[in-house]
Amino acid sequence: MYWMNFVPVCARILWVLAAELAIFLLLWLLYGLDEELRIYTRRSWLMLGSVLMAICAFCMYPTKTEGVPDSCGFWLMSVYLGISTTMDIFIKQVSDILHYLGLAGALLLIGTNMPNAKILWELILYMIIQYLVFAKMYGRADVAAFMICAIFVSAMGRGMEAFVSHLVIAFGLLALIQAFRRNIASDGNLKHPVALFPYIICAFFMII
């Protein structure tokens, strides 16, 4: 019966929401260490973050067929993508603590699904380019997001083509939507800054 296919999906969503509650407890314990977290935990957008994270987990789950296991790394990536996107949308800042969680998750995944030497070298090159070139174009948090997503993609056995596709699609979506909103100035820059994380996440789901 078709409805039975939804049972494991709902179970995974409930599991990832439980994992988020545990992470929020950690963030609450670290409340005094980070200004962005203090701002975020005062807001009423936690349920939206929960929904976003559940969607992240649901969208990433099919990558198991590529060899990415259900592991702590998977759930940490879900937490990172969901909460970071919410923070970027509403307060235009992302806590460094969340980047550490995302990096830990991505490293766990690549550790259990080690790509070949060619992909590893392409990953290192891409991260160097992100840090030295693109860091001057957008924020450090966005650079970290692209790097962490690249580590995840490399664990799926994909290299530079996927990394560049992610970058191009993200900025293509940004340009298209902001042009529609007439938020692009004559010099090509945005008239008003916008959150980049939603575009990074949408592009990420499109390439995986």
PDB file of C-alpha atoms in Angstrom:
ATOM      1  CA  MET A   1       0.000   0.000   0.000  1.00  0.00           C
ATOM      2  CA  TYR A   2       1.261   3.460  -0.970  1.00  0.00           C
ATOM      3  CA  TRP A   3       0.595   5.027   2.434  1.00  0.00           C
ATOM      4  CA  MET A   4       3.073   2.635   4.031  1.00  0.00           C
ATOM      5  CA  ASN A   5       5.875   4.285   2.061  1.00  0.00           C
ATOM      6  CA  PHE A   6       5.292   7.421   4.122  1.00  0.00           C
ATOM      7  CA  VAL A   7       5.866   5.657   7.450  1.00  0.00           C
ATOM      8  CA  PRO A   8       9.698   5.513   7.218  1.00  0.00           C
ATOM      9  CA  VAL A   9       9.756   9.061   5.810  1.00  0.00           C
ATOM     10  CA  CYS A  10       7.724  10.379   8.761  1.00  0.00           C
ATOM     11  CA  ALA A  11       9.939   8.429  11.139  1.00  0.00           C
ATOM     12  CA  ARG A  12      13.039  10.096   9.695  1.00  0.00           C
ATOM     13  CA  ILE A  13      11.450  13.549   9.975  1.00  0.00           C
ATOM     14  CA  LEU A  14      10.492  12.909  13.611  1.00  0.00           C
ATOM     15  CA  TRP A  15      13.998  11.624  14.299  1.00  0.00           C
ATOM     16  CA  VAL A  16      15.639  14.701  12.823  1.00  0.00           C
ATOM     17  CA  LEU A  17      13.310  16.976  14.815  1.00  0.00           C
ATOM     18  CA  ALA A  18      14.358  15.117  17.965  1.00  0.00           C
ATOM     19  CA  ALA A  19      17.980  15.605  16.959  1.00  0.00           C
ATOM     20  CA  GLU A  20      17.310  19.318  16.533  1.00  0.00           C
ATOM     21  CA  LEU A  21      15.881  19.569  20.039  1.00  0.00           C
ATOM     22  CA  ALA A  22      19.118  18.077  21.336  1.00  0.00           C
ATOM     23  CA  ILE A  23      21.130  20.613  19.341  1.00  0.00           C
ATOM     24  CA  PHE A  24      18.957  23.467  20.613  1.00  0.00           C
ATOM     25  CA  LEU A  25      19.692  22.284  24.149  1.00  0.00           C
ATOM     26  CA  LEU A  26      23.393  22.485  23.302  1.00  0.00           C
ATOM     27  CA  LEU A  27      22.914  25.967  21.834  1.00  0.00           C
ATOM     28  CA  TRP A  28      21.035  27.036  24.962  1.00  0.00           C
ATOM     29  CA  LEU A  29      23.907  25.789  27.117  1.00  0.00           C
ATOM     30  CA  LEU A  30      26.291  27.803  24.902  1.00  0.00           C
ATOM     31  CA  TYR A  31      23.957  30.814  24.957  1.00  0.00           C
ATOM     32  CA  GLY A  32      26.440  33.137  26.609  1.00  0.00           C
ATOM     33  CA  LEU A  33      29.276  32.332  24.200  1.00  0.00           C
ATOM     34  CA  ASP A  34      27.862  33.732  20.979  1.00  0.00           C
ATOM     35  CA  GLU A  35      26.004  36.979  20.210  1.00  0.00           C
ATOM     36  CA  GLU A  36      24.247  35.549  17.128  1.00  0.00           C
ATOM     37  CA  LEU A  37      22.842  32.714  19.223  1.00  0.00           C
ATOM     38  CA  ARG A  38      21.553  35.187  21.809  1.00  0.00           C
ATOM     39  CA  ILE A  39      19.737  37.099  19.064  1.00  0.00           C
ATOM     40  CA  TYR A  40      18.364  33.940  17.472  1.00  0.00           C
ATOM     41  CA  THR A  41      17.077  32.325  20.645  1.00  0.00           C
ATOM     42  CA  ARG A  42      15.088  35.475  21.446  1.00  0.00           C
ATOM     43  CA  ARG A  43      13.120  35.110  18.215  1.00  0.00           C
ATOM     44  CA  SER A  44      10.005  33.033  17.591  1.00  0.00           C
ATOM     45  CA  TRP A  45      11.224  31.374  14.398  1.00  0.00           C
ATOM     46  CA  LEU A  46      12.389  28.092  15.939  1.00  0.00           C
ATOM     47  CA  MET A  47       9.517  26.081  14.438  1.00  0.00           C
ATOM     48  CA  LEU A  48      10.373  27.369  10.971  1.00  0.00           C
ATOM     49  CA  GLY A  49      13.927  26.222  11.582  1.00  0.00           C
ATOM     50  CA  SER A  50      12.563  22.822  12.587  1.00  0.00           C
ATOM     51  CA  VAL A  51      10.544  22.530   9.382  1.00  0.00           C
ATOM     52  CA  LEU A  52      13.499  23.599   7.249  1.00  0.00           C
ATOM     53  CA  MET A  53      15.720  21.044   8.914  1.00  0.00           C
ATOM     54  CA  ALA A  54      13.189  18.258   8.384  1.00  0.00           C
ATOM     55  CA  ILE A  55      13.050  19.206   4.703  1.00  0.00           C
ATOM     56  CA  CYS A  56      16.857  19.134   4.573  1.00  0.00           C
ATOM     57  CA  ALA A  57      16.868  15.602   5.995  1.00  0.00           C
ATOM     58  CA  PHE A  58      14.126  14.472   3.613  1.00  0.00           C
ATOM     59  CA  CYS A  59      15.894  15.894   0.562  1.00  0.00           C
ATOM     60  CA  MET A  60      19.287  14.455   1.498  1.00  0.00           C
ATOM     61  CA  TYR A  61      18.018  10.981   2.319  1.00  0.00           C
ATOM     62  CA  PRO A  62      18.010   9.646  -1.297  1.00  0.00           C
ATOM     63  CA  THR A  63      21.785  10.185  -1.383  1.00  0.00           C
ATOM     64  CA  LYS A  64      22.053   7.027   0.717  1.00  0.00           C
ATOM     65  CA  THR A  65      21.921   5.152  -2.581  1.00  0.00           C
ATOM     66  CA  GLU A  66      25.226   6.827  -3.429  1.00  0.00           C
ATOM     67  CA  GLY A  67      26.858   5.405  -0.323  1.00  0.00           C
ATOM     68  CA  VAL A  68      26.176   8.146   2.255  1.00  0.00           C
ATOM     69  CA  PRO A  69      24.949   6.322   5.403  1.00  0.00           C
ATOM     70  CA  ASP A  70      22.427   7.337   8.003  1.00  0.00           C
ATOM     71  CA  SER A  71      24.913   8.559  10.570  1.00  0.00           C
ATOM     72  CA  CYS A  72      25.613  11.353  13.021  1.00  0.00           C
ATOM     73  CA  GLY A  73      27.143  13.241  10.114  1.00  0.00           C
ATOM     74  CA  PHE A  74      23.848  13.145   8.233  1.00  0.00           C
ATOM     75  CA  TRP A  75      21.901  14.604  11.142  1.00  0.00           C
ATOM     76  CA  LEU A  76      24.516  17.255  11.900  1.00  0.00           C
ATOM     77  CA  MET A  77      24.369  18.412   8.279  1.00  0.00           C
ATOM     78  CA  SER A  78      20.578  18.618   8.533  1.00  0.00           C
ATOM     79  CA  VAL A  79      20.798  20.721  11.683  1.00  0.00           C
ATOM     80  CA  TYR A  80      23.401  22.995  10.119  1.00  0.00           C
ATOM     81  CA  LEU A  81      21.485  23.616   6.887  1.00  0.00           C
ATOM     82  CA  GLY A  82      18.115  24.147   8.542  1.00  0.00           C
ATOM     83  CA  ILE A  83      19.053  26.425  11.430  1.00  0.00           C
ATOM     84  CA  SER A  84      21.695  28.384   9.490  1.00  0.00           C
ATOM     85  CA  THR A  85      19.213  29.170   6.716  1.00  0.00           C
ATOM     86  CA  THR A  86      16.687  30.400   9.269  1.00  0.00           C
ATOM     87  CA  MET A  87      19.278  32.593  10.987  1.00  0.00           C
ATOM     88  CA  ASP A  88      20.478  34.078   7.686  1.00  0.00           C
ATOM     89  CA  ILE A  89      16.928  34.912   6.586  1.00  0.00           C
ATOM     90  CA  PHE A  90      15.827  36.611   9.782  1.00  0.00           C
ATOM     91  CA  ILE A  91      18.913  38.116  11.412  1.00  0.00           C
ATOM     92  CA  LYS A  92      21.395  38.089   8.470  1.00  0.00           C
ATOM     93  CA  GLN A  93      24.014  36.343  10.616  1.00  0.00           C
ATOM     94  CA  VAL A  94      25.068  32.726  11.162  1.00  0.00           C
ATOM     95  CA  SER A  95      26.721  31.521  14.354  1.00  0.00           C
ATOM     96  CA  ASP A  96      30.228  30.063  14.079  1.00  0.00           C
ATOM     97  CA  ILE A  97      29.077  27.227  16.342  1.00  0.00           C
ATOM     98  CA  LEU A  98      26.697  26.063  13.603  1.00  0.00           C
ATOM     99  CA  HIS A  99      29.550  26.029  11.070  1.00  0.00           C
ATOM    100  CA  TYR A 100      31.482  23.750  13.393  1.00  0.00           C
ATOM    101  CA  LEU A 101      28.472  21.416  13.591  1.00  0.00           C
ATOM    102  CA  GLY A 102      28.121  21.366   9.808  1.00  0.00           C
ATOM    103  CA  LEU A 103      31.831  20.778   9.312  1.00  0.00           C
ATOM    104  CA  ALA A 104      31.802  17.933  11.839  1.00  0.00           C
ATOM    105  CA  GLY A 105      28.874  16.328  10.028  1.00  0.00           C
ATOM    106  CA  ALA A 106      30.478  16.665   6.595  1.00  0.00           C
ATOM    107  CA  LEU A 107      33.787  15.247   7.849  1.00  0.00           C
ATOM    108  CA  LEU A 108      32.002  12.272   9.408  1.00  0.00           C
ATOM    109  CA  LEU A 109      30.327  11.577   6.082  1.00  0.00           C
ATOM    110  CA  ILE A 110      33.500  11.876   4.038  1.00  0.00           C
ATOM    111  CA  GLY A 111      35.321   9.754   6.612  1.00  0.00           C
ATOM    112  CA  THR A 112      32.917   6.870   6.066  1.00  0.00           C
ATOM    113  CA  ASN A 113      32.707   7.425   2.287  1.00  0.00           C
ATOM    114  CA  MET A 114      36.255   8.392   1.336  1.00  0.00           C
ATOM    115  CA  PRO A 115      36.411   9.630  -2.293  1.00  0.00           C
ATOM    116  CA  ASN A 116      39.299   8.870  -4.630  1.00  0.00           C
ATOM    117  CA  ALA A 117      42.457  10.978  -4.807  1.00  0.00           C
ATOM    118  CA  LYS A 118      41.259  12.981  -7.838  1.00  0.00           C
ATOM    119  CA  ILE A 119      38.111  14.147  -6.064  1.00  0.00           C
ATOM    120  CA  LEU A 120      40.073  14.975  -2.914  1.00  0.00           C
ATOM    121  CA  TRP A 121      42.475  17.184  -4.873  1.00  0.00           C
ATOM    122  CA  GLU A 122      39.538  18.872  -6.624  1.00  0.00           C
ATOM    123  CA  LEU A 123      37.914  19.460  -3.227  1.00  0.00           C
ATOM    124  CA  ILE A 124      41.089  21.025  -1.830  1.00  0.00           C
ATOM    125  CA  LEU A 125      41.466  23.245  -4.910  1.00  0.00           C
ATOM    126  CA  TYR A 126      37.836  24.340  -4.748  1.00  0.00           C
ATOM    127  CA  MET A 127      38.128  25.221  -1.048  1.00  0.00           C
ATOM    128  CA  ILE A 128      41.283  27.255  -1.699  1.00  0.00           C
ATOM    129  CA  ILE A 129      39.514  29.163  -4.491  1.00  0.00           C
ATOM    130  CA  GLN A 130      36.515  29.780  -2.257  1.00  0.00           C
ATOM    131  CA  TYR A 131      38.699  31.106   0.546  1.00  0.00           C
ATOM    132  CA  LEU A 132      41.064  33.248  -1.551  1.00  0.00           C
ATOM    133  CA  VAL A 133      38.741  34.495  -4.316  1.00  0.00           C
ATOM    134  CA  PHE A 134      35.075  34.249  -3.418  1.00  0.00           C
ATOM    135  CA  ALA A 135      35.525  35.299   0.211  1.00  0.00           C
ATOM    136  CA  LYS A 136      36.022  38.822  -1.173  1.00  0.00           C
ATOM    137  CA  MET A 137      32.677  38.674  -2.985  1.00  0.00           C
ATOM    138  CA  TYR A 138      30.380  37.438  -0.227  1.00  0.00           C
ATOM    139  CA  GLY A 139      30.414  36.719   3.481  1.00  0.00           C
ATOM    140  CA  ARG A 140      32.579  34.268   5.403  1.00  0.00           C
ATOM    141  CA  ALA A 141      29.478  32.316   6.435  1.00  0.00           C
ATOM    142  CA  ASP A 142      28.527  31.797   2.788  1.00  0.00           C
ATOM    143  CA  VAL A 143      32.049  30.613   1.966  1.00  0.00           C
ATOM    144  CA  ALA A 144      31.830  28.118   4.825  1.00  0.00           C
ATOM    145  CA  ALA A 145      28.458  26.886   3.539  1.00  0.00           C
ATOM    146  CA  PHE A 146      29.813  26.267   0.029  1.00  0.00           C
ATOM    147  CA  MET A 147      32.825  24.424   1.467  1.00  0.00           C
ATOM    148  CA  ILE A 148      30.756  22.224   3.783  1.00  0.00           C
ATOM    149  CA  CYS A 149      28.327  21.349   0.986  1.00  0.00           C
ATOM    150  CA  ALA A 150      31.304  20.503  -1.250  1.00  0.00           C
ATOM    151  CA  ILE A 151      32.618  18.061   1.373  1.00  0.00           C
ATOM    152  CA  PHE A 152      29.199  16.408   1.485  1.00  0.00           C
ATOM    153  CA  VAL A 153      29.053  16.162  -2.324  1.00  0.00           C
ATOM    154  CA  SER A 154      32.564  14.691  -2.471  1.00  0.00           C
ATOM    155  CA  ALA A 155      31.390  11.951  -0.080  1.00  0.00           C
ATOM    156  CA  MET A 156      28.894  11.043  -2.811  1.00  0.00           C
ATOM    157  CA  GLY A 157      31.784  10.473  -5.222  1.00  0.00           C
ATOM    158  CA  ARG A 158      31.375  13.713  -7.204  1.00  0.00           C
ATOM    159  CA  GLY A 159      34.032  16.319  -7.838  1.00  0.00           C
ATOM    160  CA  MET A 160      34.699  19.734  -9.358  1.00  0.00           C
ATOM    161  CA  GLU A 161      31.862  19.598 -11.865  1.00  0.00           C
ATOM    162  CA  ALA A 162      29.336  19.259  -9.048  1.00  0.00           C
ATOM    163  CA  PHE A 163      31.075  21.930  -6.927  1.00  0.00           C
ATOM    164  CA  VAL A 164      30.996  24.459  -9.769  1.00  0.00           C
ATOM    165  CA  SER A 165      27.418  23.521 -10.689  1.00  0.00           C
ATOM    166  CA  HIS A 166      26.369  24.242  -7.113  1.00  0.00           C
ATOM    167  CA  LEU A 167      28.023  27.670  -7.225  1.00  0.00           C
ATOM    168  CA  VAL A 168      26.615  28.604 -10.649  1.00  0.00           C
ATOM    169  CA  ILE A 169      23.069  27.468  -9.847  1.00  0.00           C
ATOM    170  CA  ALA A 170      23.059  29.320  -6.505  1.00  0.00           C
ATOM    171  CA  PHE A 171      24.078  32.622  -8.079  1.00  0.00           C
ATOM    172  CA  GLY A 172      21.859  32.005 -11.094  1.00  0.00           C
ATOM    173  CA  LEU A 173      18.864  31.690  -8.779  1.00  0.00           C
ATOM    174  CA  LEU A 174      19.993  34.775  -6.852  1.00  0.00           C
ATOM    175  CA  ALA A 175      20.337  36.843 -10.040  1.00  0.00           C
ATOM    176  CA  LEU A 176      17.022  35.653 -11.471  1.00  0.00           C
ATOM    177  CA  ILE A 177      14.968  36.323  -8.356  1.00  0.00           C
ATOM    178  CA  GLN A 178      16.628  39.624  -7.496  1.00  0.00           C
ATOM    179  CA  ALA A 179      16.241  40.831 -11.102  1.00  0.00           C
ATOM    180  CA  PHE A 180      12.537  39.994 -10.862  1.00  0.00           C
ATOM    181  CA  ARG A 181      12.387  41.963  -7.613  1.00  0.00           C
ATOM    182  CA  ARG A 182      14.309  44.838  -9.279  1.00  0.00           C
ATOM    183  CA  ASN A 183      16.968  44.664  -6.599  1.00  0.00           C
ATOM    184  CA  ILE A 184      19.976  44.822  -8.942  1.00  0.00           C
ATOM    185  CA  ALA A 185      21.702  48.173  -9.434  1.00  0.00           C
ATOM    186  CA  SER A 186      23.201  49.412 -12.708  1.00  0.00           C
ATOM    187  CA  ASP A 187      26.694  48.344 -11.576  1.00  0.00           C
ATOM    188  CA  GLY A 188      25.508  44.749 -11.084  1.00  0.00           C
ATOM    189  CA  ASN A 189      25.477  44.832  -7.281  1.00  0.00           C
ATOM    190  CA  LEU A 190      22.402  44.337  -5.137  1.00  0.00           C
ATOM    191  CA  LYS A 191      20.608  47.496  -4.056  1.00  0.00           C
ATOM    192  CA  HIS A 192      19.694  45.869  -0.752  1.00  0.00           C
ATOM    193  CA  PRO A 193      21.595  42.908   0.748  1.00  0.00           C
ATOM    194  CA  VAL A 194      19.715  39.616   0.914  1.00  0.00           C
ATOM    195  CA  ALA A 195      20.321  36.274   2.619  1.00  0.00           C
ATOM    196  CA  LEU A 196      22.378  33.961   0.374  1.00  0.00           C
ATOM    197  CA  PHE A 197      21.825  30.766   2.380  1.00  0.00           C
ATOM    198  CA  PRO A 198      18.377  29.992   0.888  1.00  0.00           C
ATOM    199  CA  TYR A 199      19.891  30.055  -2.613  1.00  0.00           C
ATOM    200  CA  ILE A 200      22.844  27.920  -1.513  1.00  0.00           C
ATOM    201  CA  ILE A 201      20.496  25.323  -0.019  1.00  0.00           C
ATOM    202  CA  CYS A 202      18.129  25.274  -3.029  1.00  0.00           C
ATOM    203  CA  ALA A 203      21.066  24.814  -5.400  1.00  0.00           C
ATOM    204  CA  PHE A 204      22.488  22.098  -3.131  1.00  0.00           C
ATOM    205  CA  PHE A 205      19.269  20.102  -3.300  1.00  0.00           C
ATOM    206  CA  MET A 206      19.206  20.497  -7.082  1.00  0.00           C
ATOM    207  CA  ILE A 207      22.647  18.949  -7.552  1.00  0.00           C
ATOM    208  CA  ILE A 208      22.280  16.025  -5.122  1.00  0.00           C
TER     209      ILE A 208
END
